[in-house]
Amino acid sequence: MEYFAGLDVSLAETSVCVVDEKGAVIMTNSVATEPQALADLLRPYAARLRRVGHEAGSLSPWLHAGLQALGLPVVCLETRHVRAAMAAQRNKTDANDALGIAHIMRTGWFRSAHMKSESSYRLRLLLIQRRNLKRKFLDLENSIRHSLKVFGLRFDRVGRGGFEDAVRKAVKGDLLTEALIECMLRARAALWAEYLTLNKLAVKIVMQDELCRRFLAIPGVGAVTALNVACAIDDPARFRCSRDVAAYFGLTSKRWQSGTSIDVKGRISKVGDGDVRRSLYEAATVMLKRFKGKDAIKSWGLKIAKRRCHAKAAVAVARKLATVMHAMWRDGTYYLGDHGLSDAEAASWMKEKLARVNYARS
């Protein structure tokens, strides 16, 4: 008889449930969230243990790798599927969640989540912290702008470079306001300096990576977009075809169909990594509005914009970029958007693009 285990992982403790192939509960318990502790608890059932399931979460990469190293047949589950399968539960507890995951393992009605490489997680951490510093910087700057409006001080037309001098000049003479604004400006300057440090580190990594340099040949795609896509895909072989990548990033429309009378195609699903989706949308917007050269994807997108609107065209181009970038990675090919370019012209364009990226790095 085969056994199936479900793990409901929390920060300190993990609830464990083991069921047999007929659904009878064999064991329920809770143990510290450590790979070795979980392996020790499951050891009496290891010979017949077919699958051990746990939901994707912040601890999943570390816990999954640890359990695999200890020889357990562990499976990481997509959260949307687990949530849908257990939506009928009357009472939600850690023990009930572990039981539900064990039954999901037993029935086989699940979709496993891809566990990325450690290098991808490290690069993802860099991108997340870079984004966080930028957001905190903007929050602080906007706070200064809006808080001084009560005194009639407006900085709508002041750029980032002259912002500090303009604010200091505006509050000069008011001792209290001058002192507190000075603290805010120092904090703003420190955040900007650290953001630039992480941004230069990201650009440096991109310039040292052959795949990311190939991605930079696409008009509109910068260092952050290239690194975001590379980290999110991690392994191009896990997608059956390149079109699946757009759906993975939430760039395809949702559909609601029932019978012959209802068939609604809605907005894009927005599932998956929001940072990657935003990066691709920004790259598409740059390609459509700022890139002045010839490009097949740009021409296609402009036709959509003329027929529909810019937003829909940008989403369509972002979807196309995701497909193209995966195909470039899978096939080891290069991007040549304007098929009329000679090899020398294509090389010149790529050299110019890399020079601009290197300038941002310096």
Short mmCIF file of C-alpha atoms in Angstrom, two decimals:
data_model
loop_
_atom_site.label_atom_id
_atom_site.label_comp_id
_atom_site.label_asym_id
_atom_site.label_seq_id
_atom_site.Cartn_x
_atom_site.Cartn_y
_atom_site.Cartn_z
CA MET A 1 0.00 0.00 0.00
CA GLU A 2 1.25 3.47 -0.94
CA TYR A 3 1.27 6.52 1.31
CA PHE A 4 0.87 10.22 0.49
CA ALA A 5 1.89 13.11 2.73
CA GLY A 6 0.75 16.72 2.91
CA LEU A 7 2.72 19.53 4.56
CA ASP A 8 1.15 22.81 5.65
CA VAL A 9 4.23 24.97 6.15
CA SER A 10 4.33 27.83 8.64
CA LEU A 11 7.26 29.90 9.82
CA ALA A 12 7.90 27.95 13.03
CA GLU A 13 5.94 24.69 12.70
CA THR A 14 4.68 22.49 9.89
CA SER A 15 1.53 20.38 10.12
CA VAL A 16 1.99 16.93 8.58
CA CYS A 17 -0.65 14.45 7.47
CA VAL A 18 -0.12 11.02 5.88
CA VAL A 19 -2.94 9.12 4.13
CA ASP A 20 -3.01 5.80 2.33
CA GLU A 21 -4.16 5.19 -1.24
CA LYS A 22 -7.78 4.76 -0.07
CA GLY A 23 -7.80 8.08 1.79
CA ALA A 24 -7.59 6.75 5.34
CA VAL A 25 -5.58 8.97 7.69
CA ILE A 26 -2.44 7.17 8.87
CA MET A 27 -0.76 9.95 10.84
CA THR A 28 -1.23 13.61 11.77
CA ASN A 29 1.35 15.63 13.65
CA SER A 30 3.23 18.91 13.71
CA VAL A 31 6.96 19.43 13.82
CA ALA A 32 9.51 22.23 13.49
CA THR A 33 9.89 23.66 9.99
CA GLU A 34 13.25 22.05 9.31
CA PRO A 35 14.04 19.51 6.55
CA GLN A 36 15.70 17.07 8.95
CA ALA A 37 12.83 17.21 11.46
CA LEU A 38 10.28 16.54 8.72
CA ALA A 39 12.36 13.68 7.30
CA ASP A 40 12.63 12.10 10.76
CA LEU A 41 8.85 12.28 11.22
CA LEU A 42 8.20 10.67 7.82
CA ARG A 43 10.95 8.04 8.08
CA PRO A 44 8.61 5.19 9.26
CA TYR A 45 6.58 5.64 6.07
CA ALA A 46 9.46 6.38 3.69
CA ALA A 47 9.52 2.96 2.01
CA ARG A 48 5.91 3.35 0.81
CA LEU A 49 5.79 7.13 0.53
CA ARG A 50 4.96 8.01 -3.06
CA ARG A 51 4.56 11.80 -2.90
CA VAL A 52 5.09 14.54 -0.31
CA GLY A 53 3.33 17.78 -1.21
CA HIS A 54 3.72 21.33 0.04
CA GLU A 55 2.34 24.63 -1.17
CA ALA A 56 4.56 27.22 -2.86
CA GLY A 57 5.62 29.95 -0.44
CA SER A 58 8.53 32.03 0.81
CA LEU A 59 10.22 29.03 2.48
CA SER A 60 9.56 26.66 -0.43
CA PRO A 61 12.92 26.89 -2.26
CA TRP A 62 14.95 26.17 0.88
CA LEU A 63 12.59 23.51 2.26
CA HIS A 64 12.11 21.78 -1.11
CA ALA A 65 15.85 21.49 -1.75
CA GLY A 66 16.46 20.20 1.78
CA LEU A 67 13.77 17.51 1.56
CA GLN A 68 14.98 16.43 -1.88
CA ALA A 69 18.53 16.10 -0.56
CA LEU A 70 17.19 13.79 2.17
CA GLY A 71 15.64 11.51 -0.46
CA LEU A 72 11.95 12.40 -0.08
CA PRO A 73 9.70 12.47 -3.22
CA VAL A 74 8.69 16.07 -2.61
CA VAL A 75 6.38 18.09 -4.89
CA CYS A 76 5.80 21.86 -4.73
CA LEU A 77 2.21 22.79 -5.60
CA GLU A 78 0.86 25.90 -7.30
CA THR A 79 -1.12 27.91 -4.77
CA ARG A 80 -4.07 28.67 -7.07
CA HIS A 81 -4.76 24.98 -7.61
CA VAL A 82 -4.45 24.15 -3.92
CA ARG A 83 -6.76 27.02 -2.97
CA ALA A 84 -9.38 25.90 -5.48
CA ALA A 85 -9.19 22.28 -4.37
CA MET A 86 -9.65 23.15 -0.69
CA ALA A 87 -12.23 25.92 -1.10
CA ALA A 88 -15.04 23.62 0.08
CA GLN A 89 -13.50 23.12 3.52
CA ARG A 90 -15.81 24.33 6.27
CA ASN A 91 -13.05 24.92 8.81
CA LYS A 92 -9.62 26.17 7.81
CA THR A 93 -6.89 24.97 10.16
CA ASP A 94 -3.29 23.95 9.62
CA ALA A 95 -4.20 20.31 10.26
CA ASN A 96 -7.09 20.43 7.77
CA ASP A 97 -4.86 22.09 5.17
CA ALA A 98 -2.25 19.34 5.59
CA LEU A 99 -5.00 16.73 5.19
CA GLY A 100 -6.29 18.47 2.06
CA ILE A 101 -2.81 18.59 0.52
CA ALA A 102 -2.35 14.89 1.31
CA HIS A 103 -5.59 14.08 -0.54
CA ILE A 104 -4.46 16.23 -3.49
CA MET A 105 -1.28 14.15 -3.60
CA ARG A 106 -3.34 10.96 -3.48
CA THR A 107 -5.71 11.93 -6.31
CA GLY A 108 -2.97 13.42 -8.48
CA TRP A 109 -5.13 16.47 -9.28
CA PHE A 110 -2.45 19.13 -9.00
CA ARG A 111 0.02 21.19 -10.96
CA SER A 112 3.56 21.31 -9.67
CA ALA A 113 5.40 24.63 -9.38
CA HIS A 114 8.83 25.00 -10.95
CA MET A 115 11.64 25.37 -8.43
CA LYS A 116 14.20 27.78 -9.84
CA SER A 117 17.95 27.56 -9.52
CA GLU A 118 19.67 29.23 -6.59
CA SER A 119 21.36 31.75 -8.89
CA SER A 120 17.96 32.86 -10.20
CA TYR A 121 16.70 33.42 -6.67
CA ARG A 122 19.79 35.49 -5.85
CA LEU A 123 19.36 37.67 -8.94
CA ARG A 124 15.66 37.99 -8.17
CA LEU A 125 16.56 39.23 -4.70
CA LEU A 126 18.76 41.91 -6.26
CA LEU A 127 15.93 43.07 -8.53
CA ILE A 128 13.40 43.12 -5.68
CA GLN A 129 15.61 45.18 -3.38
CA ARG A 130 16.49 47.56 -6.23
CA ARG A 131 12.76 48.06 -6.83
CA ASN A 132 12.10 48.56 -3.11
CA LEU A 133 14.76 51.25 -2.80
CA LYS A 134 13.35 53.08 -5.81
CA ARG A 135 9.82 52.97 -4.41
CA LYS A 136 10.92 54.21 -0.99
CA PHE A 137 12.87 57.02 -2.66
CA LEU A 138 9.82 58.08 -4.68
CA ASP A 139 7.56 57.81 -1.62
CA LEU A 140 9.87 60.09 0.34
CA GLU A 141 10.17 62.63 -2.47
CA ASN A 142 6.41 62.71 -3.02
CA SER A 143 5.87 63.10 0.72
CA ILE A 144 8.07 66.19 0.72
CA ARG A 145 6.29 67.62 -2.32
CA HIS A 146 2.79 67.10 -0.92
CA SER A 147 3.48 68.07 2.71
CA LEU A 148 4.71 71.53 1.70
CA LYS A 149 1.57 72.30 -0.31
CA VAL A 150 -0.17 73.45 2.89
CA PHE A 151 2.18 76.46 2.81
CA GLY A 152 1.47 77.09 -0.86
CA LEU A 153 4.84 75.66 -1.92
CA ARG A 154 4.59 73.74 -5.17
CA PHE A 155 7.38 71.90 -7.00
CA ASP A 156 5.47 70.57 -10.00
CA ARG A 157 8.04 71.72 -12.56
CA VAL A 158 11.15 70.96 -10.52
CA GLY A 159 13.21 68.03 -11.78
CA ARG A 160 15.06 65.51 -9.70
CA GLY A 161 18.43 67.20 -10.07
CA GLY A 162 17.32 70.59 -8.75
CA PHE A 163 14.79 69.31 -6.23
CA GLU A 164 16.93 69.61 -3.09
CA ASP A 165 18.06 73.19 -3.81
CA ALA A 166 14.51 74.25 -4.66
CA VAL A 167 13.12 72.82 -1.42
CA ARG A 168 15.86 74.32 0.75
CA LYS A 169 15.34 77.72 -0.86
CA ALA A 170 11.57 77.51 -0.38
CA VAL A 171 11.69 76.73 3.37
CA LYS A 172 14.63 78.98 4.23
CA GLY A 173 13.92 81.13 7.28
CA ASP A 174 11.40 78.76 8.88
CA LEU A 175 13.60 77.08 11.50
CA LEU A 176 11.30 74.15 12.36
CA THR A 177 10.35 73.31 8.79
CA GLU A 178 13.91 73.82 7.61
CA ALA A 179 15.25 71.36 10.21
CA LEU A 180 12.76 68.59 9.51
CA ILE A 181 12.94 68.97 5.73
CA GLU A 182 16.73 68.73 5.94
CA CYS A 183 16.36 65.32 7.62
CA MET A 184 14.01 64.18 4.88
CA LEU A 185 16.35 65.39 2.15
CA ARG A 186 19.31 63.54 3.67
CA ALA A 187 17.26 60.34 3.83
CA ARG A 188 16.18 60.88 0.21
CA ALA A 189 19.79 61.34 -0.91
CA ALA A 190 20.90 58.19 0.92
CA LEU A 191 18.14 56.11 -0.68
CA TRP A 192 19.03 57.42 -4.13
CA ALA A 193 22.72 56.64 -3.66
CA GLU A 194 22.02 53.07 -2.55
CA TYR A 195 19.52 52.60 -5.39
CA LEU A 196 22.19 53.65 -7.89
CA THR A 197 24.59 51.15 -6.33
CA LEU A 198 22.17 48.25 -6.84
CA ASN A 199 21.24 49.49 -10.31
CA LYS A 200 24.91 49.53 -11.38
CA LEU A 201 25.34 46.04 -9.96
CA ALA A 202 22.37 44.80 -12.00
CA VAL A 203 23.74 46.39 -15.18
CA LYS A 204 27.17 44.89 -14.51
CA ILE A 205 25.66 41.40 -14.22
CA VAL A 206 23.72 41.90 -17.46
CA MET A 207 26.81 43.00 -19.36
CA GLN A 208 28.66 39.87 -18.21
CA ASP A 209 25.87 37.52 -19.30
CA GLU A 210 25.78 36.46 -22.95
CA LEU A 211 22.02 35.76 -22.98
CA CYS A 212 21.11 39.13 -21.48
CA ARG A 213 23.34 40.90 -23.99
CA ARG A 214 21.40 39.18 -26.78
CA PHE A 215 18.14 40.35 -25.20
CA LEU A 216 19.45 43.94 -25.27
CA ALA A 217 19.39 43.84 -29.07
CA ILE A 218 15.59 44.10 -28.89
CA PRO A 219 14.48 47.77 -29.08
CA GLY A 220 13.00 48.90 -25.78
CA VAL A 221 14.52 46.07 -23.74
CA GLY A 222 16.93 47.37 -21.13
CA ALA A 223 19.12 45.73 -18.54
CA VAL A 224 16.39 45.33 -15.90
CA THR A 225 13.88 43.83 -18.36
CA ALA A 226 16.48 41.39 -19.69
CA LEU A 227 17.45 40.28 -16.19
CA ASN A 228 13.82 40.06 -15.05
CA VAL A 229 12.85 37.77 -17.92
CA ALA A 230 15.95 35.58 -17.56
CA CYS A 231 15.33 35.10 -13.82
CA ALA A 232 11.63 34.38 -14.26
CA ILE A 233 12.04 31.80 -17.03
CA ASP A 234 15.12 30.20 -15.41
CA ASP A 235 14.96 27.12 -17.65
CA PRO A 236 13.54 27.52 -21.19
CA ALA A 237 12.98 23.77 -21.51
CA ARG A 238 10.15 23.85 -18.97
CA PHE A 239 7.83 25.50 -21.52
CA ARG A 240 6.49 23.33 -24.32
CA CYS A 241 6.26 26.26 -26.70
CA SER A 242 7.21 29.93 -26.57
CA ARG A 243 3.58 31.09 -26.55
CA ASP A 244 3.12 29.51 -23.12
CA VAL A 245 5.52 32.10 -21.68
CA ALA A 246 3.09 34.97 -22.32
CA ALA A 247 0.36 33.11 -20.44
CA TYR A 248 2.81 32.35 -17.62
CA PHE A 249 3.45 36.08 -17.19
CA GLY A 250 -0.29 36.87 -17.21
CA LEU A 251 -0.29 38.62 -20.60
CA THR A 252 -3.07 36.57 -22.21
CA SER A 253 -6.78 37.27 -21.88
CA LYS A 254 -9.08 35.33 -19.58
CA ARG A 255 -12.03 33.44 -21.02
CA TRP A 256 -15.42 32.57 -19.53
CA GLN A 257 -17.42 30.13 -21.68
CA SER A 258 -20.54 28.12 -20.85
CA GLY A 259 -22.83 26.42 -23.35
CA THR A 260 -23.62 28.21 -26.57
CA SER A 261 -24.80 31.54 -25.17
CA ILE A 262 -21.82 32.64 -23.05
CA ASP A 263 -18.31 33.08 -24.39
CA VAL A 264 -16.59 36.12 -22.91
CA LYS A 265 -12.95 37.05 -23.46
CA GLY A 266 -11.88 39.43 -20.73
CA ARG A 267 -8.80 41.43 -19.86
CA ILE A 268 -5.40 39.86 -19.39
CA SER A 269 -5.19 37.47 -16.45
CA LYS A 270 -2.31 39.26 -14.65
CA VAL A 271 -1.20 36.01 -13.03
CA GLY A 272 2.46 35.30 -12.43
CA ASP A 273 5.30 37.74 -11.81
CA GLY A 274 4.01 41.31 -11.84
CA ASP A 275 7.50 42.82 -12.07
CA VAL A 276 8.23 40.92 -15.28
CA ARG A 277 4.87 41.89 -16.73
CA ARG A 278 5.47 45.58 -15.97
CA SER A 279 8.99 45.41 -17.41
CA LEU A 280 7.73 43.90 -20.65
CA TYR A 281 4.94 46.49 -20.88
CA GLU A 282 7.45 49.32 -20.39
CA ALA A 283 9.74 47.81 -23.02
CA ALA A 284 6.80 47.57 -25.42
CA THR A 285 5.87 51.21 -24.79
CA VAL A 286 9.45 52.34 -25.45
CA MET A 287 9.53 50.33 -28.67
CA LEU A 288 6.25 51.84 -29.89
CA LYS A 289 6.81 55.46 -28.85
CA ARG A 290 10.52 56.19 -28.46
CA PHE A 291 12.35 53.85 -30.81
CA LYS A 292 12.73 55.61 -34.16
CA GLY A 293 14.20 52.78 -36.23
CA LYS A 294 12.50 50.10 -38.30
CA ASP A 295 11.30 46.96 -36.59
CA ALA A 296 8.83 44.26 -37.59
CA ILE A 297 7.26 43.97 -34.13
CA LYS A 298 7.00 47.76 -33.84
CA SER A 299 5.22 47.99 -37.20
CA TRP A 300 2.82 45.25 -36.16
CA GLY A 301 2.14 46.99 -32.84
CA LEU A 302 1.51 50.37 -34.48
CA LYS A 303 -1.14 48.79 -36.70
CA ILE A 304 -2.89 47.47 -33.60
CA ALA A 305 -2.63 50.90 -31.94
CA LYS A 306 -4.21 52.55 -34.95
CA ARG A 307 -7.01 49.99 -35.04
CA ARG A 308 -7.61 49.75 -31.26
CA CYS A 309 -5.62 51.87 -28.77
CA HIS A 310 -2.09 52.25 -27.42
CA ALA A 311 -2.70 50.24 -24.24
CA LYS A 312 -3.92 47.18 -26.13
CA ALA A 313 -1.07 47.52 -28.61
CA ALA A 314 1.49 47.71 -25.79
CA VAL A 315 0.07 44.56 -24.17
CA ALA A 316 0.16 42.75 -27.52
CA VAL A 317 3.78 43.81 -28.11
CA ALA A 318 4.72 42.81 -24.55
CA ARG A 319 3.19 39.41 -25.19
CA LYS A 320 5.16 39.12 -28.42
CA LEU A 321 8.40 40.15 -26.67
CA ALA A 322 7.96 37.41 -24.06
CA THR A 323 7.50 34.85 -26.83
CA VAL A 324 10.47 36.11 -28.83
CA MET A 325 12.84 36.25 -25.84
CA HIS A 326 12.03 32.67 -24.87
CA ALA A 327 12.57 31.50 -28.46
CA MET A 328 15.92 33.31 -28.59
CA TRP A 329 17.01 31.55 -25.40
CA ARG A 330 15.75 28.14 -26.46
CA ASP A 331 17.24 28.24 -29.96
CA GLY A 332 20.38 30.26 -29.20
CA THR A 333 19.46 32.83 -31.85
CA TYR A 334 19.87 36.60 -32.17
CA TYR A 335 17.25 39.30 -32.67
CA LEU A 336 17.09 41.12 -35.99
CA GLY A 337 13.91 43.18 -35.95
CA ASP A 338 14.46 44.94 -39.28
CA HIS A 339 14.91 42.18 -41.82
CA GLY A 340 16.29 44.72 -44.30
CA LEU A 341 19.38 45.43 -42.18
CA SER A 342 22.73 44.15 -43.31
CA ASP A 343 25.03 42.31 -40.90
CA ALA A 344 27.17 45.44 -40.55
CA GLU A 345 24.15 47.63 -39.76
CA ALA A 346 22.86 45.11 -37.21
CA ALA A 347 26.29 44.97 -35.54
CA SER A 348 26.43 48.78 -35.45
CA TRP A 349 22.99 48.97 -33.81
CA MET A 350 23.99 46.40 -31.20
CA LYS A 351 27.25 48.24 -30.46
CA GLU A 352 25.34 51.49 -29.94
CA LYS A 353 22.85 49.78 -27.59
CA LEU A 354 25.62 48.24 -25.47
CA ALA A 355 27.38 51.60 -25.28
CA ARG A 356 24.22 53.20 -23.84
CA VAL A 357 23.88 50.43 -21.27
CA ASN A 358 27.55 50.76 -20.32
CA TYR A 359 27.00 54.50 -19.84
CA ALA A 360 24.23 53.73 -17.33
CA ARG A 361 26.62 51.39 -15.55
CA SER A 362 29.32 54.04 -15.10
#
